[in-house]
């Protein structure tokens, strides 16, 4: 074989931009994957939590004796057993509560031989509550004599954010048009197909192994430790396959320390797995917000200022939800060129559920407002000043090299190209005018077209001191590669991308790259899967590690072949001459020779990639991401003006992806991200009455189904990001962010009615149309 | 928590009916209502769980002597694809098309849909329009006794019917519609699939020389039971479907209905939709 190929020439080819299969897809499609939810450890007990089921109460007494006496019950715990243990962003939360602040509060927990026994035991716990008046709106929370929800926050004020830039009064004076509206974005939740689960297991040295769905395993240890009173170094996190996260697993939530405490006290592994109703009630939500937005612009169509006053319902505890203004203000100041900015954000404690991170993190909310204001300006300017709606946006679109008021440095900016590409592909302006003209004519079904865009960080977000990722790469005697990365796989497809990148550099098939990334005892540090960062950060890390390995191999080969390393390359499993691809030797043979030679060597390299971004900082003036990206969505809808049903028929998407890495993965992210935004825009809503969730099931919480997916016309704009791997940017959140205001703008185009308060449910739309007609 | 002590799966109708006569039996057909209701704690198992799915004769669909008979175990999918139904009672196919999803349609039985007696039970609406009756079988003195009751007298309230605990609903029957029969069904819901109805409307009658005769109208999810729209029927009987007649019928439909507010829809929206759908269906016909 080696004799035959000695005369072969191997051409240079590239995997970048190709469609790479996700390695775990067949097993998942065939139901063979064993998710954490399926896992059973020897001797394992089942944990179950008693939730308060009432929004605000004192706990007078808890009687656990009957539950303890039930056969098969090993342990019942309450807040008395877990004093001093805290968790949460401002440590205002505890694994088990001695007072009830919201419906989901964990009051007691049981460990038992079976799920059925644990469930029966929970029912035997007797709690005597004294209900207290509750606070269910931010308005009530601010009242003078409002009940205090968290002792340490007597005025019910939680986190606060501010950013100011330029002279607002002057900007207002210069404005010919000022828009002033309040947008209220509602409560939605992630609906991960795999419900929340944790399995905790202590060894005889007191070290905890926690099987978890977390998407940030390394900082997770730091957040979990104070909730257990143990050292973060004594926690090992294993991440079995998980059925979705989307931000829901970016914090520690009480069920996780509860599982660990039960395991610690019983000496047995303990598993807690939510059923669907528990999942709905006890998982984080997207942060709801009331956004009072004022925007100004001149009659030439130049934006003059944006002032946003954002009020948020913090719920009873503080997770990541209340921190979303960090991104909201980047949208306010950076979604188009905004010379003057005044942003305020304040969260208030209430007795409602609380929010966490959720795909789009603050930007889904803020873009719903800013992109509608852009559309309202565009309409006014077209009508009164004959300005083309795309021209208006192009005038305000930043160009490469511009810096926003918060110092986001837009090195490669393709907003203009996104706008023109999507507008041309969908024939936007012609349809916009046609449908607006048809609006007042007779007819039940009205067509509409709507454009929205936004900006998002696309090179990580440095909210911690480091936004880096570690990689260890080794090659074996058979030219198989093992990559140990800090990057977690939560379904997003980093497994395919890292295999592809490493294969690209080392000239091996992607299937020959094995990823190890589910054990914190093995993997090097990483921030976590969030902020659309993994392909950018971990991809760069994997590429740099692969380049180091390649150098080492070519150095060894150059000695053997008596040519310089620069004249050699790795292709198709061979060491070849770079200029003509002439085969020098087989790669596996080369690797074996490397450690069988007199000065033995093994290919094993490491890398820590730190993006060239700046920490967010307290004043929020920093280039906090290594790249920024834009997307434009144009939605085409049909509105049934009688039933109020909005059918999204087609969406044209143009997104600056920097460079396409795995085309298949990228398309899937566009589709999946859009589906999230579609549900948010049209049908999904958690309905709360006095702090209690009324629709904790898929019957009444309406995620979109397959027939609701519109046709997609996807355009990838390749701006070639200098810092990104092969030029790629992070991409995963923009598809969720942009679609809802695009639909809202399209519904406006069809009906003449603006929907400031999503979701645009049939009833809401029908009622608004009916009221307009009958007013 | 109630425990199932015994599981039985008879293969003959008589066997099932006899077992039912001894009391303490929960009937399961497709289980698509029963299972979630048990899980939610809305009902509990009796000591004996009787699976009726093995009784072959109960899923037959036949046409004899001008009478169409659908066995209680016929699934929504089987009804949708049945030649007799396609030819004579297309309104049932229209309804099946809006019913749940493929997986549920393959399991959900017509008997289960009727006996579950939800005001939002979809298949009940076209059956009311077709003037159907149900057959209830019970065990009396060593033999099976069958009574026939009109479907529009069957429902008493949400989940409540005139069926006694010892009775098995074995079939639904209706006269083969005339050649002039037209039937139309409309269901609301924001989603095209997997939607619990917020309002359903069914209208049927013989359309002869432009006039609608032998009109039957039925509404779902706008009252405690699926109901016949008597005022709407009066407004339409013997009429040519002019614009005025249609809007009279829509106004009558709102009078027939007594919807409530719940998390799926407000009274306003249900009242609004019932008029919209009534007009829409009548416009489809004329
Ligand atoms: C995801 C989902 C979607 C759904 N979508 C719809 C929808 O779009 N439209 C709709 O109308 N319904 C819908 N349903 C409800 C359900 O599928 C239907 O009502 C179905 O027809 C019930 O039939 P079954 O055979 O599954 O009944 P089962 O659950 O087996 O039985 C229902 C009840 O009837 C009793 N019973 C059953 N058969 C008989 C009999 N022959 N004699 C006496 N008693 C009997 C049982 O004891 C039980 O109390 C949906 C359900 C689910 C889970």
PDB file of N, CA and C in Angstrom, chain B residues 8-9 39 65 121 196 245 249-250 264 272 286:
ATOM      1  N   UNK B   8     -57.849  -6.923  32.672  1.00  0.00           N
ATOM      2  CA  UNK B   8     -58.496  -7.886  31.768  1.00  0.00           C
ATOM      3  C   UNK B   8     -58.567  -7.310  30.366  1.00  0.00           C
ATOM      4  N   UNK B   9     -58.536  -8.227  29.382  1.00  0.00           N
ATOM      5  CA  UNK B   9     -58.582  -7.795  27.991  1.00  0.00           C
ATOM      6  C   UNK B   9     -59.466  -8.762  27.200  1.00  0.00           C
ATOM      7  N   UNK B  39     -52.766  10.858  35.322  1.00  0.00           N
ATOM      8  CA  UNK B  39     -51.506  11.497  35.729  1.00  0.00           C
ATOM      9  C   UNK B  39     -51.740  12.827  36.410  1.00  0.00           C
ATOM     10  N   UNK B  65     -78.623  -1.350   5.220  1.00  0.00           N
ATOM     11  CA  UNK B  65     -80.008  -0.835   5.236  1.00  0.00           C
ATOM     12  C   UNK B  65     -80.052   0.667   5.474  1.00  0.00           C
ATOM     13  N   UNK B 121     -64.725  18.011  22.672  1.00  0.00           N
ATOM     14  CA  UNK B 121     -64.517  16.752  21.936  1.00  0.00           C
ATOM     15  C   UNK B 121     -64.891  16.955  20.469  1.00  0.00           C
ATOM     16  N   UNK B 196     -56.296  22.002  21.301  1.00  0.00           N
ATOM     17  CA  UNK B 196     -57.587  21.777  21.934  1.00  0.00           C
ATOM     18  C   UNK B 196     -58.489  22.918  21.455  1.00  0.00           C
ATOM     19  N   UNK B 245     -79.615  36.144   5.468  1.00  0.00           N
ATOM     20  CA  UNK B 245     -79.866  34.886   6.191  1.00  0.00           C
ATOM     21  C   UNK B 245     -78.599  34.442   6.910  1.00  0.00           C
ATOM     22  N   UNK B 249     -78.094  33.989  10.855  1.00  0.00           N
ATOM     23  CA  UNK B 249     -77.659  32.709  11.428  1.00  0.00           C
ATOM     24  C   UNK B 249     -76.470  32.936  12.369  1.00  0.00           C
ATOM     25  N   UNK B 250     -75.559  33.833  11.971  1.00  0.00           N
ATOM     26  CA  UNK B 250     -74.390  34.106  12.822  1.00  0.00           C
ATOM     27  C   UNK B 250     -74.838  34.707  14.149  1.00  0.00           C
ATOM     28  N   UNK B 264     -57.698  29.471  27.696  1.00  0.00           N
ATOM     29  CA  UNK B 264     -57.542  29.305  26.248  1.00  0.00           C
ATOM     30  C   UNK B 264     -58.180  30.442  25.462  1.00  0.00           C
ATOM     31  N   UNK B 272     -67.133  35.848  19.370  1.00  0.00           N
ATOM     32  CA  UNK B 272     -66.712  36.415  18.094  1.00  0.00           C
ATOM     33  C   UNK B 272     -66.501  35.294  17.071  1.00  0.00           C
ATOM     34  N   UNK B 286     -72.597  28.146  -0.073  1.00  0.00           N
ATOM     35  CA  UNK B 286     -73.358  28.772  -1.146  1.00  0.00           C
ATOM     36  C   UNK B 286     -72.464  29.410  -2.212  1.00  0.00           C
TER      37      UNK B 286
END
